PDB file of C-alpha atoms in Angstrom:
ATOM      1  CA  THR A   1      32.066  -4.845  10.368  1.00  0.00           C
ATOM      2  CA  GLN A   2      31.034  -1.284   9.612  1.00  0.00           C
ATOM      3  CA  LEU A   3      28.753  -0.998   6.591  1.00  0.00           C
ATOM      4  CA  LEU A   4      27.762   2.156   4.773  1.00  0.00           C
ATOM      5  CA  GLU A   5      24.709   2.535   2.571  1.00  0.00           C
ATOM      6  CA  GLN A   6      24.292   5.307   0.039  1.00  0.00           C
ATOM      7  CA  SER A   7      21.147   6.520  -1.658  1.00  0.00           C
ATOM      8  CA  PRO A   8      20.089   6.937  -4.294  1.00  0.00           C
ATOM      9  CA  GLN A   9      22.288   4.540  -6.223  1.00  0.00           C
ATOM     10  CA  PHE A  10      21.796   6.504  -9.452  1.00  0.00           C
ATOM     11  CA  LEU A  11      20.618  10.068 -10.034  1.00  0.00           C
ATOM     12  CA  SER A  12      20.125  11.879 -13.329  1.00  0.00           C
ATOM     13  CA  ILE A  13      19.124  15.528 -13.243  1.00  0.00           C
ATOM     14  CA  GLN A  14      19.076  18.625 -15.428  1.00  0.00           C
ATOM     15  CA  GLU A  15      21.630  21.399 -15.088  1.00  0.00           C
ATOM     16  CA  GLY A  16      20.512  23.969 -12.534  1.00  0.00           C
ATOM     17  CA  GLU A  17      18.559  21.577 -10.316  1.00  0.00           C
ATOM     18  CA  ASN A  18      19.344  20.936  -6.649  1.00  0.00           C
ATOM     19  CA  LEU A  19      19.976  17.489  -5.233  1.00  0.00           C
ATOM     20  CA  THR A  20      20.788  15.670  -2.017  1.00  0.00           C
ATOM     21  CA  VAL A  21      22.494  12.311  -1.623  1.00  0.00           C
ATOM     22  CA  TYR A  22      22.681  10.334   1.583  1.00  0.00           C
ATOM     23  CA  CYS A  23      25.105   8.117   3.446  1.00  0.00           C
ATOM     24  CA  ASN A  24      23.821   5.953   6.312  1.00  0.00           C
ATOM     25  CA  SER A  25      25.177   3.400   8.732  1.00  0.00           C
ATOM     26  CA  SER A  26      24.242   1.664  11.944  1.00  0.00           C
ATOM     27  CA  SER A  27      27.779   2.334  13.192  1.00  0.00           C
ATOM     28  CA  VAL A  28      29.127   5.461  14.856  1.00  0.00           C
ATOM     29  CA  PHE A  29      32.075   7.061  13.099  1.00  0.00           C
ATOM     30  CA  SER A  30      34.725   9.357  14.490  1.00  0.00           C
ATOM     31  CA  SER A  31      35.144  10.879  11.039  1.00  0.00           C
ATOM     32  CA  LEU A  32      33.367  10.732   7.714  1.00  0.00           C
ATOM     33  CA  GLN A  33      34.580  11.751   4.288  1.00  0.00           C
ATOM     34  CA  TRP A  34      33.052  12.439   0.886  1.00  0.00           C
ATOM     35  CA  TYR A  35      34.901  11.797  -2.363  1.00  0.00           C
ATOM     36  CA  ARG A  36      34.084  12.378  -6.028  1.00  0.00           C
ATOM     37  CA  GLN A  37      35.394   9.979  -8.644  1.00  0.00           C
ATOM     38  CA  GLU A  38      35.305  10.741 -12.346  1.00  0.00           C
ATOM     39  CA  PRO A  39      35.584   8.056 -15.038  1.00  0.00           C
ATOM     40  CA  GLY A  40      39.133   6.791 -15.463  1.00  0.00           C
ATOM     41  CA  GLU A  41      40.373   8.520 -12.317  1.00  0.00           C
ATOM     42  CA  GLY A  42      40.777   7.794  -8.633  1.00  0.00           C
ATOM     43  CA  PRO A  43      38.528   9.285  -5.944  1.00  0.00           C
ATOM     44  CA  VAL A  44      39.283  12.871  -4.920  1.00  0.00           C
ATOM     45  CA  LEU A  45      38.601  13.944  -1.350  1.00  0.00           C
ATOM     46  CA  LEU A  46      35.981  16.701  -1.037  1.00  0.00           C
ATOM     47  CA  VAL A  47      35.547  17.049   2.723  1.00  0.00           C
ATOM     48  CA  THR A  48      36.178  15.485   6.130  1.00  0.00           C
ATOM     49  CA  VAL A  49      33.681  15.934   8.965  1.00  0.00           C
ATOM     50  CA  VAL A  50      34.438  14.928  12.544  1.00  0.00           C
ATOM     51  CA  THR A  51      31.867  16.598  14.816  1.00  0.00           C
ATOM     52  CA  GLY A  52      28.238  15.467  15.148  1.00  0.00           C
ATOM     53  CA  GLY A  53      25.927  18.063  13.596  1.00  0.00           C
ATOM     54  CA  GLU A  54      28.790  19.666  11.708  1.00  0.00           C
ATOM     55  CA  VAL A  55      27.989  21.470   8.456  1.00  0.00           C
ATOM     56  CA  LYS A  56      30.661  22.323   5.905  1.00  0.00           C
ATOM     57  CA  LYS A  57      30.263  24.240   2.673  1.00  0.00           C
ATOM     58  CA  LEU A  58      32.454  23.993  -0.392  1.00  0.00           C
ATOM     59  CA  LYS A  59      31.141  26.447  -3.006  1.00  0.00           C
ATOM     60  CA  ARG A  60      27.825  24.892  -4.151  1.00  0.00           C
ATOM     61  CA  LEU A  61      28.288  21.743  -2.055  1.00  0.00           C
ATOM     62  CA  THR A  62      26.993  21.477   1.521  1.00  0.00           C
ATOM     63  CA  PHE A  63      27.969  18.551   3.716  1.00  0.00           C
ATOM     64  CA  GLN A  64      26.281  17.627   6.978  1.00  0.00           C
ATOM     65  CA  PHE A  65      27.312  15.070   9.585  1.00  0.00           C
ATOM     66  CA  GLY A  66      24.435  13.654  11.602  1.00  0.00           C
ATOM     67  CA  ASP A  67      24.155  14.453  15.303  1.00  0.00           C
ATOM     68  CA  ALA A  68      24.699  10.798  16.208  1.00  0.00           C
ATOM     69  CA  ARG A  69      27.657  10.550  13.779  1.00  0.00           C
ATOM     70  CA  LYS A  70      26.011   7.643  11.944  1.00  0.00           C
ATOM     71  CA  ASP A  71      24.896   9.418   8.782  1.00  0.00           C
ATOM     72  CA  SER A  72      25.744  12.248   6.434  1.00  0.00           C
ATOM     73  CA  SER A  73      24.279  14.126   3.503  1.00  0.00           C
ATOM     74  CA  LEU A  74      25.675  16.005   0.545  1.00  0.00           C
ATOM     75  CA  HIS A  75      23.565  18.743  -1.014  1.00  0.00           C
ATOM     76  CA  ILE A  76      24.467  20.300  -4.354  1.00  0.00           C
ATOM     77  CA  THR A  77      22.880  23.589  -5.353  1.00  0.00           C
ATOM     78  CA  ALA A  78      22.394  24.480  -9.032  1.00  0.00           C
ATOM     79  CA  ALA A  79      24.122  21.368 -10.330  1.00  0.00           C
ATOM     80  CA  GLN A  80      26.433  21.686 -13.315  1.00  0.00           C
ATOM     81  CA  PRO A  81      27.626  19.061 -15.827  1.00  0.00           C
ATOM     82  CA  GLY A  82      31.038  19.239 -14.166  1.00  0.00           C
ATOM     83  CA  ASP A  83      29.461  17.769 -11.019  1.00  0.00           C
ATOM     84  CA  THR A  84      28.891  14.493 -12.858  1.00  0.00           C
ATOM     85  CA  GLY A  85      30.653  11.578 -11.207  1.00  0.00           C
ATOM     86  CA  LEU A  86      30.536   8.888  -8.552  1.00  0.00           C
ATOM     87  CA  TYR A  87      30.114  10.282  -5.043  1.00  0.00           C
ATOM     88  CA  LEU A  88      31.549   8.060  -2.329  1.00  0.00           C
ATOM     89  CA  CYS A  89      31.246   8.395   1.406  1.00  0.00           C
ATOM     90  CA  ALA A  90      33.721   6.738   3.754  1.00  0.00           C
ATOM     91  CA  GLY A  91      33.606   6.400   7.523  1.00  0.00           C
ATOM     92  CA  ALA A  92      36.187   5.450  10.126  1.00  0.00           C
ATOM     93  CA  GLY A  93      36.184   4.718  13.814  1.00  0.00           C
ATOM     94  CA  TYR A  94      38.942   6.246  15.926  1.00  0.00           C
ATOM     95  CA  GLY A  95      42.301   4.874  14.760  1.00  0.00           C
ATOM     96  CA  GLN A  96      40.633   2.610  12.212  1.00  0.00           C
ATOM     97  CA  ASN A  97      40.797   2.408   8.432  1.00  0.00           C
ATOM     98  CA  PHE A  98      38.095   4.076   6.364  1.00  0.00           C
ATOM     99  CA  VAL A  99      35.268   1.904   5.023  1.00  0.00           C
ATOM    100  CA  PHE A 100      33.649   3.043   1.797  1.00  0.00           C
ATOM    101  CA  GLY A 101      30.031   3.033   0.713  1.00  0.00           C
ATOM    102  CA  PRO A 102      28.926   1.788  -2.725  1.00  0.00           C
ATOM    103  CA  GLY A 103      28.495   5.315  -4.078  1.00  0.00           C
ATOM    104  CA  THR A 104      25.884   7.435  -5.801  1.00  0.00           C
ATOM    105  CA  ARG A 105      26.385   7.855  -9.532  1.00  0.00           C
ATOM    106  CA  LEU A 106      25.295  11.371 -10.526  1.00  0.00           C
ATOM    107  CA  SER A 107      24.689  12.519 -14.067  1.00  0.00           C
ATOM    108  CA  VAL A 108      23.975  16.211 -14.698  1.00  0.00           C
ATOM    109  CA  LEU A 109      22.588  16.820 -18.154  1.00  0.00           C
ATOM    110  CA  PRO A 110      23.179  20.166 -19.922  1.00  0.00           C
TER     111      PRO A 110
ATOM    112  CA  GLU B  11      47.150  15.481 -10.644  1.00  0.00           C
ATOM    113  CA  THR B  12      46.994  14.268  -7.030  1.00  0.00           C
ATOM    114  CA  GLY B  13      50.689  13.562  -6.563  1.00  0.00           C
ATOM    115  CA  VAL B  14      50.146   9.797  -6.771  1.00  0.00           C
ATOM    116  CA  THR B  15      51.017   8.026 -10.011  1.00  0.00           C
ATOM    117  CA  GLN B  16      50.255   4.465 -11.041  1.00  0.00           C
ATOM    118  CA  THR B  17      51.614   2.348 -13.878  1.00  0.00           C
ATOM    119  CA  PRO B  18      50.476   0.768 -16.034  1.00  0.00           C
ATOM    120  CA  ARG B  19      47.065   2.403 -16.463  1.00  0.00           C
ATOM    121  CA  HIS B  20      45.698  -0.656 -18.242  1.00  0.00           C
ATOM    122  CA  LEU B  21      46.814  -4.286 -18.046  1.00  0.00           C
ATOM    123  CA  VAL B  22      45.509  -7.430 -19.667  1.00  0.00           C
ATOM    124  CA  MET B  23      46.983 -10.671 -18.404  1.00  0.00           C
ATOM    125  CA  GLY B  24      46.329 -14.376 -18.656  1.00  0.00           C
ATOM    126  CA  MET B  25      45.725 -16.515 -15.626  1.00  0.00           C
ATOM    127  CA  THR B  26      49.229 -17.992 -15.784  1.00  0.00           C
ATOM    128  CA  ASN B  27      51.065 -14.677 -16.154  1.00  0.00           C
ATOM    129  CA  LYS B  28      53.044 -12.781 -13.541  1.00  0.00           C
ATOM    130  CA  LYS B  29      52.844  -9.001 -13.568  1.00  0.00           C
ATOM    131  CA  SER B  30      53.401  -6.097 -11.184  1.00  0.00           C
ATOM    132  CA  LEU B  31      51.557  -2.850 -10.546  1.00  0.00           C
ATOM    133  CA  LYS B  32      53.557   0.173  -9.474  1.00  0.00           C
ATOM    134  CA  CYS B  33      52.566   3.179  -7.395  1.00  0.00           C
ATOM    135  CA  GLU B  34      54.648   6.240  -6.558  1.00  0.00           C
ATOM    136  CA  GLN B  35      53.708   9.202  -4.369  1.00  0.00           C
ATOM    137  CA  HIS B  36      55.389  12.617  -4.378  1.00  0.00           C
ATOM    138  CA  LEU B  37      53.601  14.015  -1.323  1.00  0.00           C
ATOM    139  CA  GLY B  38      56.034  13.123   1.435  1.00  0.00           C
ATOM    140  CA  HIS B  39      53.531  10.741   3.000  1.00  0.00           C
ATOM    141  CA  ASN B  40      54.488   7.721   5.062  1.00  0.00           C
ATOM    142  CA  ALA B  41      51.420   5.515   4.629  1.00  0.00           C
ATOM    143  CA  MET B  42      50.387   3.790   1.420  1.00  0.00           C
ATOM    144  CA  TYR B  43      47.388   1.661   0.506  1.00  0.00           C
ATOM    145  CA  TRP B  44      46.127  -0.750  -2.133  1.00  0.00           C
ATOM    146  CA  TYR B  45      42.392  -0.863  -2.867  1.00  0.00           C
ATOM    147  CA  LYS B  46      40.309  -2.959  -5.248  1.00  0.00           C
ATOM    148  CA  GLN B  47      37.308  -1.373  -6.978  1.00  0.00           C
ATOM    149  CA  SER B  48      35.033  -3.744  -8.849  1.00  0.00           C
ATOM    150  CA  ALA B  49      31.727  -3.041 -10.518  1.00  0.00           C
ATOM    151  CA  LYS B  50      29.477  -4.665  -7.965  1.00  0.00           C
ATOM    152  CA  LYS B  51      31.238  -3.979  -4.670  1.00  0.00           C
ATOM    153  CA  PRO B  52      32.279  -0.918  -2.685  1.00  0.00           C
ATOM    154  CA  LEU B  53      35.917   0.076  -2.666  1.00  0.00           C
ATOM    155  CA  GLU B  54      37.770  -2.670  -0.773  1.00  0.00           C
ATOM    156  CA  LEU B  55      40.921  -2.055   1.259  1.00  0.00           C
ATOM    157  CA  MET B  56      43.550  -4.708   0.520  1.00  0.00           C
ATOM    158  CA  PHE B  57      46.805  -3.673   2.194  1.00  0.00           C
ATOM    159  CA  VAL B  58      48.143  -0.843   4.340  1.00  0.00           C
ATOM    160  CA  TYR B  59      51.779   0.098   4.836  1.00  0.00           C
ATOM    161  CA  ASN B  60      53.030   2.616   7.397  1.00  0.00           C
ATOM    162  CA  PHE B  61      56.711   3.550   7.283  1.00  0.00           C
ATOM    163  CA  LYS B  62      57.316   0.571   4.950  1.00  0.00           C
ATOM    164  CA  GLU B  63      55.801  -1.888   7.425  1.00  0.00           C
ATOM    165  CA  GLN B  64      52.634  -3.763   6.500  1.00  0.00           C
ATOM    166  CA  THR B  65      49.980  -2.977   9.092  1.00  0.00           C
ATOM    167  CA  GLU B  66      46.907  -4.420   7.372  1.00  0.00           C
ATOM    168  CA  ASN B  67      46.229  -7.417   5.177  1.00  0.00           C
ATOM    169  CA  ASN B  68      42.496  -7.551   4.682  1.00  0.00           C
ATOM    170  CA  SER B  69      42.253 -11.317   4.043  1.00  0.00           C
ATOM    171  CA  VAL B  70      43.661 -10.920   0.552  1.00  0.00           C
ATOM    172  CA  PRO B  71      44.486 -14.135  -1.376  1.00  0.00           C
ATOM    173  CA  SER B  72      48.185 -14.943  -1.631  1.00  0.00           C
ATOM    174  CA  ARG B  73      48.120 -14.514  -5.428  1.00  0.00           C
ATOM    175  CA  PHE B  74      48.356 -10.782  -4.564  1.00  0.00           C
ATOM    176  CA  SER B  75      51.731  -9.940  -3.028  1.00  0.00           C
ATOM    177  CA  PRO B  76      52.511  -6.351  -1.962  1.00  0.00           C
ATOM    178  CA  GLU B  77      55.945  -4.814  -1.623  1.00  0.00           C
ATOM    179  CA  CYS B  78      56.886  -1.459  -0.125  1.00  0.00           C
ATOM    180  CA  PRO B  79      60.629  -0.795  -0.519  1.00  0.00           C
ATOM    181  CA  ASN B  80      60.353   2.784   0.794  1.00  0.00           C
ATOM    182  CA  SER B  81      57.683   5.268   1.805  1.00  0.00           C
ATOM    183  CA  SER B  82      57.351   6.620  -1.744  1.00  0.00           C
ATOM    184  CA  HIS B  83      56.910   3.382  -3.681  1.00  0.00           C
ATOM    185  CA  LEU B  84      54.411   0.556  -3.486  1.00  0.00           C
ATOM    186  CA  PHE B  85      54.106  -2.503  -5.703  1.00  0.00           C
ATOM    187  CA  LEU B  86      51.463  -5.171  -6.114  1.00  0.00           C
ATOM    188  CA  HIS B  87      52.827  -8.396  -7.576  1.00  0.00           C
ATOM    189  CA  LEU B  88      50.254 -10.547  -9.328  1.00  0.00           C
ATOM    190  CA  HIS B  89      50.434 -14.229 -10.216  1.00  0.00           C
ATOM    191  CA  THR B  90      47.967 -16.941 -11.226  1.00  0.00           C
ATOM    192  CA  LEU B  91      45.034 -14.548 -11.044  1.00  0.00           C
ATOM    193  CA  GLN B  92      41.414 -15.484 -11.687  1.00  0.00           C
ATOM    194  CA  PRO B  93      38.952 -13.714 -14.015  1.00  0.00           C
ATOM    195  CA  GLU B  94      37.058 -12.424 -10.944  1.00  0.00           C
ATOM    196  CA  ASP B  95      40.191 -10.464 -10.031  1.00  0.00           C
ATOM    197  CA  SER B  96      39.487  -8.144 -12.953  1.00  0.00           C
ATOM    198  CA  ALA B  97      38.943  -4.696 -11.434  1.00  0.00           C
ATOM    199  CA  LEU B  98      40.366  -1.217 -10.986  1.00  0.00           C
ATOM    200  CA  TYR B  99      43.282  -1.320  -8.548  1.00  0.00           C
ATOM    201  CA  LEU B 100      43.812   1.953  -6.756  1.00  0.00           C
ATOM    202  CA  CYS B 101      46.807   3.107  -4.782  1.00  0.00           C
ATOM    203  CA  ALA B 102      46.532   5.837  -2.150  1.00  0.00           C
ATOM    204  CA  SER B 103      48.829   7.588   0.300  1.00  0.00           C
ATOM    205  CA  SER B 104      48.294   9.547   3.491  1.00  0.00           C
ATOM    206  CA  GLN B 105      50.106  11.038   6.427  1.00  0.00           C
ATOM    207  CA  ASP B 106      51.737   8.848   9.035  1.00  0.00           C
ATOM    208  CA  ARG B 107      49.080   6.469  10.428  1.00  0.00           C
ATOM    209  CA  SER B 108      50.625   6.411  13.883  1.00  0.00           C
ATOM    210  CA  LEU B 109      49.391   9.969  14.441  1.00  0.00           C
ATOM    211  CA  GLU B 110      46.109  10.275  16.295  1.00  0.00           C
ATOM    212  CA  GLY B 111      42.976  11.497  14.600  1.00  0.00           C
ATOM    213  CA  THR B 112      41.647  11.274  11.087  1.00  0.00           C
ATOM    214  CA  TYR B 113      43.701  11.114   7.916  1.00  0.00           C
ATOM    215  CA  GLU B 114      43.239  12.146   4.296  1.00  0.00           C
ATOM    216  CA  GLN B 115      43.979   9.788   1.459  1.00  0.00           C
ATOM    217  CA  TYR B 116      45.189  10.873  -1.946  1.00  0.00           C
ATOM    218  CA  PHE B 117      44.411   8.370  -4.667  1.00  0.00           C
ATOM    219  CA  GLY B 118      46.192   7.592  -7.887  1.00  0.00           C
ATOM    220  CA  PRO B 119      44.271   7.130 -11.154  1.00  0.00           C
ATOM    221  CA  GLY B 120      44.277   3.357 -10.857  1.00  0.00           C
ATOM    222  CA  THR B 121      45.286   0.407 -13.007  1.00  0.00           C
ATOM    223  CA  ARG B 122      42.433  -1.216 -14.940  1.00  0.00           C
ATOM    224  CA  LEU B 123      43.240  -4.942 -14.798  1.00  0.00           C
ATOM    225  CA  THR B 124      41.597  -7.534 -17.011  1.00  0.00           C
ATOM    226  CA  VAL B 125      42.335 -11.215 -16.400  1.00  0.00           C
ATOM    227  CA  THR B 126      41.568 -13.473 -19.362  1.00  0.00           C
TER     228      THR B 126
END
């Protein structure tokens, strides 16, 4: 069974600060995804990474897939209140269903 | 709006009731999923359908019964549930799962279920 750990579990920061959240596993994934979920809504896909060492940028968000394809990080620059939400990572082996981590709950205070 | 709708958004039911959750996707996808999201566990995959055929049943108790009449609609029939079944039930859809490579899931807003 593939298990994903995410850290920190909770994070509360002031608007304008930078932050990094992490997703780790002992398993190798063929692809890894990050989602953001806001209260009362379903998760929304932010990015998919498939190559070890890959870095993708989405405006103020930077995603990195570890070289060994076992871990990933999400860095947010100059966080805004609109970034508040639950950040979920999900990993899948080739042809397998995605397994989700427990999430990091981010609160950005104005 | 992700193109996946779920009804009802909230449901309260007794342990002896029978109810159904409905999911509809307008994205032209051929795979649909049910997930359970509870407060103390990661998102759990329950069922997967690809081209209306069930391809995954993740050891879900028989009091949860899925139905997929076509690629756009997915139901979850509920009967004799337990209080620990209270959770957010999420539906998702994606491209055809028989294609190689990764896939992207689009989630609905969920049904918040409370079993009393």
